[in-house]
Short mmCIF file of C-alpha atoms and ligand atoms in Angstrom, two decimals:
data_model
loop_
_atom_site.label_atom_id
_atom_site.label_comp_id
_atom_site.label_asym_id
_atom_site.label_seq_id
_atom_site.Cartn_x
_atom_site.Cartn_y
_atom_site.Cartn_z
CA UNK A 5 -0.32 -0.23 0.20
CA UNK A 6 1.54 3.28 -0.65
CA UNK A 7 0.89 6.52 1.34
CA UNK A 8 -0.26 9.52 -0.98
CA UNK A 9 -0.67 12.96 -0.84
CA UNK A 10 -3.48 13.65 1.13
CA UNK A 11 -4.29 16.88 -0.36
CA UNK A 12 -4.41 15.95 -3.38
CA UNK A 13 -6.63 13.23 -2.88
CA UNK A 14 -9.15 14.95 -1.18
CA UNK A 15 -10.43 12.41 0.96
CA UNK A 16 -13.91 12.25 1.84
CA UNK A 17 -17.15 9.84 2.89
CA UNK A 18 -19.05 8.25 0.45
CA UNK A 19 -22.19 10.30 1.16
CA UNK A 20 -20.63 13.74 0.85
CA UNK A 21 -18.80 12.47 -2.52
CA UNK A 22 -22.26 11.41 -3.83
CA UNK A 23 -23.60 15.09 -2.87
CA UNK A 24 -20.55 16.88 -3.97
CA UNK A 25 -20.67 15.26 -7.69
CA UNK A 26 -24.41 14.68 -8.06
CA UNK A 27 -24.45 10.87 -7.74
CA UNK A 28 -26.43 8.62 -5.74
CA UNK A 29 -24.54 6.80 -2.75
CA UNK A 30 -25.32 3.33 -4.46
CA UNK A 31 -23.50 4.84 -7.62
CA UNK A 32 -20.47 5.49 -5.50
CA UNK A 33 -20.63 1.98 -3.87
CA UNK A 34 -21.07 0.65 -7.26
CA UNK A 35 -17.95 2.08 -8.97
CA UNK A 36 -15.78 0.91 -5.41
CA UNK A 37 -17.49 -2.71 -6.04
CA UNK A 38 -16.36 -2.60 -9.31
CA UNK A 39 -12.68 -1.56 -8.57
CA UNK A 40 -12.94 1.88 -10.49
CA UNK A 41 -12.18 4.09 -7.61
CA UNK A 42 -10.28 2.67 -4.54
CA UNK A 43 -11.10 2.71 -0.78
CA UNK A 44 -8.78 4.58 1.62
CA UNK A 45 -8.51 4.77 5.30
CA UNK A 46 -8.33 8.17 7.02
CA UNK A 47 -4.44 8.39 6.61
CA UNK A 48 -4.79 8.04 2.73
CA UNK A 49 -3.33 4.46 2.71
CA UNK A 50 -5.27 2.02 -0.03
CA UNK A 51 -6.98 -0.34 1.72
CA UNK A 52 -8.63 -3.91 0.83
CA UNK A 53 -11.04 -3.58 3.77
CA UNK A 54 -12.25 -0.59 6.21
CA UNK A 55 -12.55 -0.57 9.69
CA UNK A 56 -16.54 0.48 10.58
CA UNK A 57 -16.85 4.22 9.91
CA UNK A 58 -13.23 4.79 8.15
CA UNK A 59 -14.07 4.36 4.72
CA UNK A 60 -12.70 7.21 2.28
CA UNK A 61 -12.85 7.90 -1.07
CA UNK A 62 -11.10 10.05 -3.17
CA UNK A 63 -12.52 13.14 -4.78
CA UNK A 64 -10.05 13.57 -7.32
CA UNK A 65 -10.25 10.22 -8.66
CA UNK A 66 -13.68 10.21 -8.64
CA UNK A 67 -13.86 13.27 -10.79
CA UNK A 68 -11.15 11.72 -12.90
CA UNK A 69 -13.05 8.59 -13.21
CA UNK A 70 -16.53 10.75 -14.02
CA UNK A 71 -14.97 12.73 -16.45
CA UNK A 72 -13.52 10.01 -18.54
CA UNK A 73 -16.86 8.32 -18.30
CA UNK A 74 -19.09 11.07 -19.66
CA UNK A 75 -16.75 11.11 -22.58
CA UNK A 76 -17.02 7.14 -23.21
CA UNK A 77 -13.25 6.77 -22.42
CA UNK A 78 -14.15 5.17 -19.22
CA UNK A 79 -12.68 2.03 -20.12
CA UNK A 80 -9.19 3.09 -20.15
CA UNK A 81 -9.76 4.39 -16.45
CA UNK A 82 -8.43 3.04 -13.31
CA UNK A 83 -7.34 4.30 -9.77
CA UNK A 84 -4.51 6.21 -9.67
CA UNK A 85 -4.19 6.98 -13.23
CA UNK A 86 -2.80 10.77 -14.03
CA UNK A 87 -5.62 12.13 -16.25
CA UNK A 88 -3.30 14.88 -17.90
CA UNK A 89 -1.04 12.12 -19.17
CA UNK A 90 -3.94 10.37 -21.21
CA UNK A 91 -4.01 13.16 -23.79
CA UNK A 92 -7.73 12.43 -24.68
CA UNK A 93 -8.23 15.34 -26.41
CA UNK A 94 -5.36 15.13 -28.85
CA UNK A 95 -6.22 14.75 -32.38
CA UNK A 96 -4.44 12.18 -34.86
CA UNK A 97 -2.88 14.86 -36.69
CA UNK A 98 -1.42 16.56 -33.35
CA UNK A 99 -0.12 13.04 -32.44
CA UNK A 100 1.46 12.77 -35.35
CA UNK A 101 2.45 16.39 -36.01
CA UNK A 102 5.02 17.84 -38.51
CA UNK A 103 8.26 15.30 -39.02
CA UNK A 104 6.61 12.87 -36.58
CA UNK A 105 4.86 11.25 -39.51
CA UNK A 106 7.66 11.17 -42.07
CA UNK A 107 7.18 7.98 -41.51
CA UNK A 108 5.25 5.18 -39.58
CA UNK A 109 6.44 3.57 -36.57
CA UNK A 110 5.01 0.64 -34.43
CA UNK A 111 5.73 1.37 -30.59
CA UNK A 112 6.55 5.50 -30.88
CA UNK A 113 5.33 7.34 -28.08
CA UNK A 114 3.46 10.32 -28.55
CA UNK A 115 5.70 13.54 -28.92
CA UNK A 116 3.54 15.41 -25.88
CA UNK A 117 4.06 12.90 -23.37
CA UNK A 118 8.07 13.68 -23.95
CA UNK A 119 7.33 17.45 -24.16
CA UNK A 120 5.37 17.50 -20.63
CA UNK A 121 8.29 15.90 -18.75
CA UNK A 122 11.05 17.53 -20.76
CA UNK A 123 9.24 20.99 -19.60
CA UNK A 124 8.96 20.40 -16.29
CA UNK A 125 12.24 18.58 -15.15
CA UNK A 126 14.65 20.09 -18.04
CA UNK A 127 16.06 23.56 -18.57
CA UNK A 128 16.73 24.76 -21.49
CA UNK A 129 20.10 23.92 -23.02
CA UNK A 130 20.39 20.69 -20.70
CA UNK A 131 21.87 17.73 -22.59
CA UNK A 132 19.22 14.36 -23.01
CA UNK A 133 19.89 10.91 -23.76
CA UNK A 134 17.35 8.37 -25.27
CA UNK A 135 18.98 5.04 -25.23
CA UNK A 136 16.53 3.52 -27.29
CA UNK A 137 15.78 6.11 -29.65
CA UNK A 138 13.25 4.44 -32.14
CA UNK A 139 12.24 7.05 -34.47
CA UNK A 140 13.78 9.94 -32.61
CA UNK A 141 10.80 11.44 -31.06
CA UNK A 142 13.09 12.74 -28.07
CA UNK A 143 15.39 14.17 -30.04
CA UNK A 144 12.58 16.15 -31.78
CA UNK A 145 10.77 17.41 -28.78
CA UNK A 146 13.71 18.18 -27.27
CA UNK A 147 15.04 20.15 -29.81
CA UNK A 148 11.85 21.86 -29.97
CA UNK A 149 12.47 23.01 -26.29
CA UNK A 150 15.71 24.04 -26.63
CA UNK A 151 17.42 21.17 -25.39
CA UNK A 152 20.42 19.18 -26.79
CA UNK A 153 19.87 15.60 -27.22
CA UNK A 154 21.74 12.29 -28.51
CA UNK A 155 19.70 8.87 -29.63
CA UNK A 156 20.97 5.66 -30.04
CA UNK A 157 19.32 2.51 -31.64
CA UNK A 158 20.29 -0.69 -32.83
CA UNK A 159 18.15 -0.77 -36.13
CA UNK A 160 19.64 0.91 -39.57
CA UNK A 161 16.60 2.21 -40.12
CA UNK A 162 15.31 3.48 -37.25
CA UNK A 163 18.27 5.65 -37.22
CA UNK A 164 17.31 6.67 -40.88
CA UNK A 165 14.29 7.96 -39.98
CA UNK A 166 15.63 9.84 -37.10
CA UNK A 167 18.52 11.85 -38.96
CA UNK A 168 15.94 12.56 -41.56
CA UNK A 169 13.58 13.83 -38.81
CA UNK A 170 16.12 15.60 -37.37
CA UNK A 171 18.26 17.06 -40.61
CA UNK A 172 18.16 20.79 -41.15
CA UNK A 173 17.39 21.00 -45.12
CA UNK A 174 17.76 23.74 -47.77
CA UNK A 175 13.80 23.73 -48.59
CA UNK A 176 14.07 25.44 -51.94
CA UNK A 177 16.44 22.39 -53.08
CA UNK A 178 14.34 19.64 -51.17
CA UNK A 179 11.11 20.97 -52.34
CA UNK A 180 12.72 20.54 -56.09
CA UNK A 181 14.14 17.25 -55.89
CA UNK A 182 11.11 15.94 -54.06
CA UNK A 183 8.90 17.19 -56.96
CA UNK A 184 11.39 16.01 -59.70
CA UNK A 185 11.68 12.39 -58.49
CA UNK A 186 8.09 12.17 -58.43
CA UNK A 187 7.64 13.82 -61.71
CA UNK A 188 9.71 11.19 -63.64
CA UNK A 189 8.62 8.29 -61.40
CA UNK A 190 4.91 9.42 -62.44
CA UNK A 191 5.76 9.39 -66.09
CA UNK A 192 7.53 6.04 -65.95
CA UNK A 193 4.46 5.24 -64.71
CA UNK A 194 2.30 6.28 -67.42
CA UNK A 195 4.73 4.34 -69.92
CA UNK A 196 4.30 1.21 -67.66
CA UNK A 197 0.59 1.70 -68.06
CA UNK A 198 0.46 2.65 -71.52
CA UNK A 199 -1.60 5.96 -70.81
CA UNK A 200 -3.06 7.89 -73.25
CA UNK A 201 -1.59 10.64 -71.21
CA UNK A 202 2.11 10.00 -72.84
CA UNK A 203 3.16 9.88 -76.42
CA UNK A 204 4.30 6.41 -76.25
CA UNK A 205 6.04 6.96 -79.67
CA UNK A 206 8.53 8.76 -77.80
CA UNK A 207 9.33 5.60 -75.65
CA UNK A 208 9.23 2.45 -77.85
CA UNK A 209 7.67 -0.39 -76.07
CA UNK A 210 11.13 -2.31 -76.75
CA UNK A 211 12.79 0.18 -74.70
CA UNK A 212 10.25 -0.16 -72.13
CA UNK A 213 10.62 -3.86 -71.93
CA UNK A 214 14.60 -3.53 -71.51
CA UNK A 215 14.21 -0.91 -68.65
CA UNK A 216 11.75 -3.23 -66.74
CA UNK A 217 13.79 -6.42 -66.97
CA UNK A 218 17.08 -4.48 -66.05
CA UNK A 219 15.23 -3.10 -62.91
CA UNK A 220 13.70 -6.28 -61.90
CA UNK A 221 17.35 -7.81 -62.30
CA UNK A 222 18.68 -5.70 -59.55
CA UNK A 223 16.07 -6.95 -57.20
CA UNK A 224 16.80 -9.93 -55.86
CA UNK A 225 14.23 -10.23 -53.09
CA UNK A 226 11.61 -12.57 -53.00
CA UNK A 227 9.95 -10.62 -50.39
CA UNK A 228 9.40 -7.65 -52.81
CA UNK A 229 8.22 -10.06 -55.30
CA UNK A 230 5.60 -11.41 -53.12
CA UNK A 231 4.29 -8.60 -51.56
CA UNK A 232 4.07 -5.99 -54.06
CA UNK A 233 1.71 -5.88 -57.44
CA UNK A 234 4.16 -6.05 -60.54
CA UNK A 235 3.75 -2.46 -61.38
CA UNK A 236 4.10 -1.13 -57.86
CA UNK A 237 7.31 -3.28 -57.59
CA UNK A 238 8.48 -1.58 -60.99
CA UNK A 239 7.80 2.06 -59.85
CA UNK A 240 9.86 1.50 -56.34
CA UNK A 241 12.50 0.11 -58.25
CA UNK A 242 12.86 2.96 -60.53
CA UNK A 243 11.96 5.39 -57.76
CA UNK A 244 15.23 3.71 -55.97
CA UNK A 245 17.53 3.80 -59.03
CA UNK A 246 16.68 7.70 -59.48
CA UNK A 247 17.48 8.54 -55.76
CA UNK A 248 21.47 8.89 -56.58
CA UNK A 249 20.90 11.20 -58.81
CA UNK A 250 20.12 13.68 -55.80
CA UNK A 251 21.12 15.40 -52.62
CA UNK A 252 18.46 14.69 -50.08
CA UNK A 253 19.25 10.84 -50.72
CA UNK A 254 18.23 9.52 -47.10
CA UNK A 255 15.13 12.04 -47.21
CA UNK A 256 13.96 10.22 -50.28
CA UNK A 257 14.58 6.97 -49.09
CA UNK A 258 12.69 7.73 -46.37
CA UNK A 259 9.92 8.93 -48.35
CA UNK A 260 9.96 5.76 -50.89
CA UNK A 261 9.73 3.53 -47.85
CA UNK A 262 6.75 5.15 -46.36
CA UNK A 263 5.16 5.04 -50.29
CA UNK A 264 6.34 1.20 -50.34
CA UNK A 265 4.91 0.51 -46.88
CA UNK A 266 1.53 1.54 -47.92
CA UNK A 267 1.84 -0.14 -51.49
CA UNK A 268 2.03 -3.57 -50.11
CA UNK A 269 -0.66 -6.23 -51.03
CA UNK A 270 -2.21 -6.15 -47.53
CA UNK A 271 -5.56 -5.37 -46.09
CA UNK A 272 -6.48 -1.65 -45.61
CA UNK A 273 -6.82 -2.60 -42.05
CA UNK A 274 -3.72 -4.08 -41.18
CA UNK A 275 -0.90 -1.63 -42.11
CA UNK A 276 1.22 -2.54 -39.08
CA UNK A 277 1.11 -6.27 -38.65
CA UNK A 278 0.26 -7.64 -41.79
CA UNK A 279 0.35 -11.44 -42.16
CA UNK A 280 0.31 -12.88 -45.44
CA UNK A 281 0.19 -11.01 -49.25
CA UNK A 282 -3.18 -10.95 -50.61
CA UNK A 283 -3.28 -12.28 -54.07
CA UNK A 284 -3.34 -8.92 -56.73
CA UNK A 285 -6.84 -7.83 -57.76
CA UNK A 286 -9.04 -10.09 -55.52
CA UNK A 287 -11.75 -8.48 -53.28
CA UNK A 288 -11.57 -9.09 -49.39
CA UNK A 289 -13.74 -7.55 -47.05
CA UNK A 290 -12.21 -4.56 -45.45
CA UNK A 291 -12.74 -4.10 -41.48
CA UNK A 292 -11.78 -0.47 -42.18
CA UNK A 293 -13.67 0.77 -44.84
CA UNK A 294 -16.57 -1.64 -44.01
CA UNK A 295 -16.96 -2.43 -47.66
CA UNK A 296 -15.21 -5.02 -50.08
CA UNK A 297 -12.07 -3.43 -51.32
CA UNK A 298 -9.03 -4.75 -53.35
CA UNK A 299 -5.45 -4.40 -52.41
CA UNK A 300 -3.15 -1.67 -54.16
CA UNK A 301 -1.63 -2.42 -57.42
CA UNK A 302 0.94 0.46 -57.59
CA UNK A 303 3.13 2.45 -55.66
CA UNK A 304 2.80 5.83 -57.44
CA UNK A 305 -0.49 7.24 -55.64
CA UNK A 306 1.17 6.83 -52.39
CA UNK A 307 4.18 8.46 -53.91
CA UNK A 308 2.00 11.51 -54.95
CA UNK A 309 0.30 11.56 -51.96
CA UNK A 310 3.28 11.49 -49.79
CA UNK A 311 5.64 13.79 -51.93
CA UNK A 312 4.03 17.08 -51.21
CA UNK A 313 3.25 15.83 -47.49
CA UNK A 314 7.10 15.39 -46.74
CA UNK A 315 7.78 18.79 -47.69
CA UNK A 316 4.89 20.76 -45.82
CA UNK A 317 6.20 18.23 -42.96
CA UNK A 318 9.90 19.44 -42.98
CA UNK A 319 8.91 22.99 -43.51
CA UNK A 320 6.86 22.96 -40.68
CA UNK A 321 9.25 21.56 -38.25
CA UNK A 322 11.92 24.14 -39.72
CA UNK A 323 9.77 26.88 -38.24
CA UNK A 324 10.33 25.41 -35.00
CA UNK A 325 13.69 24.08 -34.54
CA UNK A 326 16.26 25.45 -32.49
CA UNK A 327 20.09 25.41 -33.00
CA UNK A 328 20.64 22.76 -30.71
CA UNK A 329 22.76 19.44 -31.48
CA UNK A 330 20.59 16.11 -32.38
CA UNK A 331 23.07 13.50 -32.55
CA UNK A 332 21.87 9.99 -34.02
CA UNK A 333 23.80 7.28 -32.98
CA UNK A 334 23.69 3.54 -34.56
CA UNK A 335 24.58 1.13 -32.11
CA UNK A 336 24.02 -1.27 -29.18
CA UNK A 337 23.27 1.09 -25.99
CA UNK A 338 24.42 -1.98 -23.90
CA UNK A 339 28.10 -1.32 -25.33
CA UNK A 340 28.67 1.64 -27.16
CA UNK A 341 31.01 4.61 -25.82
CA UNK A 342 29.61 7.79 -25.39
CA UNK A 343 32.77 9.66 -24.72
CA UNK A 344 33.59 10.62 -28.52
CA UNK A 345 30.31 11.93 -29.12
CA UNK A 346 30.04 13.96 -26.23
CA UNK A 347 33.48 15.61 -27.05
CA UNK A 348 32.01 16.86 -29.96
CA UNK A 349 31.10 20.72 -30.35
CA UNK A 350 29.02 22.08 -28.97
CA UNK A 351 28.87 19.92 -26.27
CA UNK A 352 33.06 19.46 -25.40
CA UNK A 353 32.72 17.03 -22.84
CA UNK A 354 29.89 17.58 -20.70
CA UNK A 355 27.74 15.29 -19.04
CA UNK A 356 24.04 13.97 -19.84
CA UNK A 357 21.78 16.02 -17.46
CA UNK A 358 19.14 13.18 -18.19
CA UNK A 359 17.99 10.29 -19.77
CA UNK A 360 14.18 10.01 -21.36
CA UNK A 361 13.39 6.67 -23.03
CA UNK A 362 10.89 4.11 -23.87
CA UNK A 363 12.41 0.65 -23.97
CA UNK A 364 10.96 -2.16 -26.09
CA UNK A 365 8.26 -3.98 -23.69
CA UNK A 366 9.11 -7.68 -23.20
CA UNK A 367 8.04 -9.70 -26.36
CA UNK A 368 5.69 -7.13 -27.87
CA UNK A 369 7.55 -5.97 -31.02
CA UNK A 370 10.29 -7.00 -33.63
CA UNK A 371 11.93 -3.63 -34.59
CA UNK A 372 13.30 -4.73 -37.67
CA UNK A 373 10.77 -6.67 -38.46
CA UNK A 374 8.14 -4.11 -38.85
CA UNK A 375 10.12 -2.28 -41.78
CA UNK A 376 11.20 -5.46 -43.40
CA UNK A 377 10.10 -3.84 -47.22
CA UNK A 378 12.73 -0.94 -46.37
CA UNK A 379 15.33 -3.33 -45.26
CA UNK A 380 14.86 -5.37 -48.69
CA UNK A 381 14.55 -2.88 -50.93
CA UNK A 382 17.57 -0.87 -49.51
CA UNK A 383 19.66 -3.56 -48.51
CA UNK A 384 20.18 -2.30 -45.20
CA UNK A 385 22.10 -4.45 -42.29
CA UNK A 386 19.89 -6.15 -39.95
CA UNK A 387 20.57 -6.49 -36.35
CA UNK A 388 17.69 -8.33 -34.99
CA UNK A 389 20.21 -10.35 -32.83
CA UNK A 390 20.89 -7.25 -30.80
CA UNK A 391 17.34 -6.05 -30.05
CA UNK A 392 16.59 -6.49 -26.35
CA UNK A 393 12.95 -8.01 -25.54
CA UNK A 394 12.01 -8.83 -29.15
CA UNK A 395 8.73 -10.60 -30.05
CA UNK A 396 10.22 -13.48 -31.46
CA UNK A 397 12.17 -14.24 -27.60
CA UNK A 398 8.56 -14.21 -26.09
CA UNK A 399 7.56 -13.26 -22.79
CA UNK A 400 8.62 -16.65 -20.66
CA UNK A 401 10.59 -16.14 -17.70
CA UNK A 402 13.65 -16.37 -19.10
CA UNK A 403 12.61 -13.90 -21.79
CA UNK A 404 11.77 -11.53 -18.91
CA UNK A 405 14.99 -12.21 -17.11
CA UNK A 406 17.37 -11.69 -20.16
CA UNK A 407 15.47 -8.60 -20.97
CA UNK A 408 15.99 -7.05 -17.40
CA UNK A 409 19.70 -8.14 -17.84
CA UNK A 410 19.47 -6.08 -21.20
CA UNK A 411 17.91 -2.68 -19.80
CA UNK A 412 20.26 -3.15 -16.89
CA UNK A 413 23.26 -3.22 -18.89
CA UNK A 414 22.30 -0.24 -21.16
CA UNK A 415 21.53 1.93 -17.97
CA UNK A 416 24.65 1.16 -16.20
CA UNK A 417 26.71 1.54 -19.78
CA UNK A 418 25.10 5.25 -20.21
CA UNK A 419 24.49 6.15 -16.54
CA UNK A 420 28.47 6.53 -16.68
CA UNK A 421 27.96 9.71 -18.51
CA UNK A 422 25.20 11.16 -16.38
CA UNK A 423 25.75 13.78 -13.77
CA UNK A 424 25.37 12.98 -10.09
CA UNK A 425 21.85 12.97 -9.14
CA UNK A 426 20.49 12.85 -13.00
CA UNK A 427 17.25 12.07 -13.52
CA UNK A 428 16.44 8.93 -15.69
CA UNK A 429 12.63 8.86 -16.92
CA UNK A 430 11.60 5.15 -18.52
CA UNK A 431 8.20 4.57 -20.41
CA UNK A 432 7.20 1.24 -19.67
CA UNK A 433 4.19 -1.47 -19.68
CA UNK A 434 5.87 -2.93 -16.63
CA UNK A 435 3.14 -5.93 -16.12
CA UNK A 436 5.93 -8.18 -14.98
CA UNK A 437 7.03 -5.54 -12.23
CA UNK A 438 10.62 -6.11 -13.61
CA UNK A 439 11.63 -2.02 -13.15
CA UNK A 440 11.98 -1.87 -9.28
CA UNK A 441 14.82 -4.65 -9.56
CA UNK A 442 16.26 -2.90 -12.97
CA UNK A 443 16.29 0.45 -11.09
CA UNK A 444 18.10 -1.18 -7.80
CA UNK A 445 20.60 -3.05 -10.15
CA UNK A 446 21.57 -0.24 -11.95
CA UNK A 447 22.28 2.44 -9.31
CA UNK A 448 18.94 4.18 -9.34
CA UNK A 449 15.94 5.16 -7.21
CA UNK A 450 12.82 5.31 -8.21
CA UNK A 451 11.12 9.03 -7.16
CA UNK A 452 7.80 8.66 -8.73
CA UNK A 453 5.78 6.62 -10.83
CA UNK A 454 3.21 8.29 -13.26
CA UNK A 455 0.19 6.36 -14.53
CA UNK A 456 -1.24 6.98 -17.71
CA UNK A 457 -3.69 5.22 -19.81
CA UNK A 458 -2.70 4.50 -23.52
CA UNK A 459 -5.65 5.30 -25.94
CA UNK A 460 -6.14 5.57 -29.41
CA UNK A 461 -2.79 4.13 -30.49
CA UNK A 462 -2.15 4.59 -34.20
CA UNK A 463 -2.85 1.05 -36.18
CA UNK A 464 -2.57 -0.84 -32.74
CA UNK A 465 -6.22 -1.42 -32.08
CA UNK A 466 -8.02 0.32 -29.03
CA UNK A 467 -7.77 -2.24 -26.42
CA UNK A 468 -6.91 -0.13 -22.96
CA UNK A 469 -3.39 -0.83 -21.09
CA UNK A 470 -1.48 1.60 -19.01
CA UNK A 471 1.88 2.65 -19.05
CA UNK A 472 4.45 3.93 -16.11
CA UNK A 473 6.48 6.84 -16.68
CA UNK A 474 9.48 6.04 -13.80
CA UNK A 475 11.07 8.81 -12.60
CA UNK A 476 14.32 7.38 -11.29
CA UNK A 477 17.58 9.35 -9.91
CA UNK A 478 20.90 8.06 -9.85
CA UNK A 479 22.18 7.14 -6.83
CA UNK A 480 25.20 9.46 -5.88
C1 SAM B 30 9.76 1.31 -27.91
S1 SAM B 30 10.95 1.51 -29.24
C2 SAM B 30 11.50 3.40 -28.88
C3 SAM B 30 10.45 4.34 -29.44
C4 SAM B 30 10.77 5.45 -29.59
N1 SAM B 30 10.44 6.20 -28.26
C5 SAM B 30 10.07 6.47 -30.55
O1 SAM B 30 9.05 7.52 -29.97
O2 SAM B 30 10.01 6.38 -31.72
C6 SAM B 30 12.38 1.00 -28.50
C7 SAM B 30 13.64 0.79 -29.49
O3 SAM B 30 14.72 0.19 -29.10
C8 SAM B 30 15.80 -0.12 -29.61
N2 SAM B 30 16.52 -1.12 -29.51
C9 SAM B 30 16.41 -2.31 -28.89
N3 SAM B 30 17.55 -3.03 -28.52
C10 SAM B 30 18.29 -2.06 -28.61
C11 SAM B 30 19.74 -2.21 -28.22
N4 SAM B 30 20.35 -3.19 -27.41
N5 SAM B 30 20.42 -0.71 -28.08
C12 SAM B 30 19.49 0.10 -28.77
N6 SAM B 30 18.30 0.11 -29.18
C13 SAM B 30 17.79 -0.74 -29.39
C14 SAM B 30 14.79 -0.77 -31.16
O4 SAM B 30 15.07 -0.73 -32.43
C15 SAM B 30 13.28 0.06 -31.16
O5 SAM B 30 13.61 1.17 -31.74
#
């Protein structure tokens, strides 16, 4: 049982609470019975059974529960939850603002969550590390707040996304390049489809056949041949071939990967976790659109859709970014030596003020697998075996143990560079209660736990679960 802050709880009797919130005493008893609000004793300790006349409930907890019930978000509620951290009112557009949607990423945290903590616990000019950087949310949000950031990730593609999000661009040049390559692939696609919009005699069929076979020769991936319709495959291979002609190659790679991801032969409702490719041109029942759909058979429509969107997003972030360092490091956070990176200007050997991170959850996601299409298309090197807590290894006792050992190694390795009494924030879904042990072994004291409901996850269903944000301090 934890002793809580009595002022914040606003302890009261059931009768008073019912009168204050305009509900009946029976209503309140029902919420208690269903475990939706807690029972407390007079000292503010959560209890299972109250002595006669000593039962108290928390008005603030009750109000929070009623507020969510009135919005229909009640299923996400449980006692002790920090309602503010649920970000219930945020639209999808805000949760994927500017560069955060340059490429989808399963398992990223919402920018507003990072912002909430960084604003409260770190001053401008601080230096923060995210040793499980993923798609770089900490870097971008830290930068918006004038904080220096370093991120480490073991996956090459995640590092590419993060670099592309954090790069400072020559906007007129990027605009020219993105629109020009789009135009060239669009023309290619018209010839491919024998469109009447182009003069077919300018590009005779034999030349087209030659081009197609040379593109296909460059593709030795069975995955790409299975998961894409023939024309979609040719369009993406042609785009890829043109990339070396431009300066902003990494941005074009990410733009193409995003289009490729959406052009797989998969049901519209299953973009994040597709199981098997669908046959080309065959109808399936689409849960997302509530009608029969057919899988997409081209890539150019997504290239069109994402080209202008990409320019708009990097332009938006360009107006917000600060002149602070954002370093992206590819490597294993258990072993990487940060000495060199911290020696670079403008850091010049300073220590970290804090760590803000969201490690993988035990056995939940394979971080390389979710971007297989990009690894196959660009031939990036995979480091699956270095992932901590991958889905492939499951959630067994031994998987949990090796997960804990991995996280402890990361914390010990990176905390060598953390200031004395520096703060470490870890966003975790700690259903196996591993973090108290992890903290102790790593030389950290848990100062506070913030509970938040995770709702409206992009492409991850809507079943409620909760996360804990552990605020820890380095033992000095
Ligand atoms: C939950 S995700 C982080 C998501 C990130 N917060 C975001 O908003 O995009 C965890 C990340 O840890 C990375 N990871 C797993 N094992 C690692 C290791 N040994 N060293 C560095 N990164 C690792 C995965 O590749 C994955 O990108």
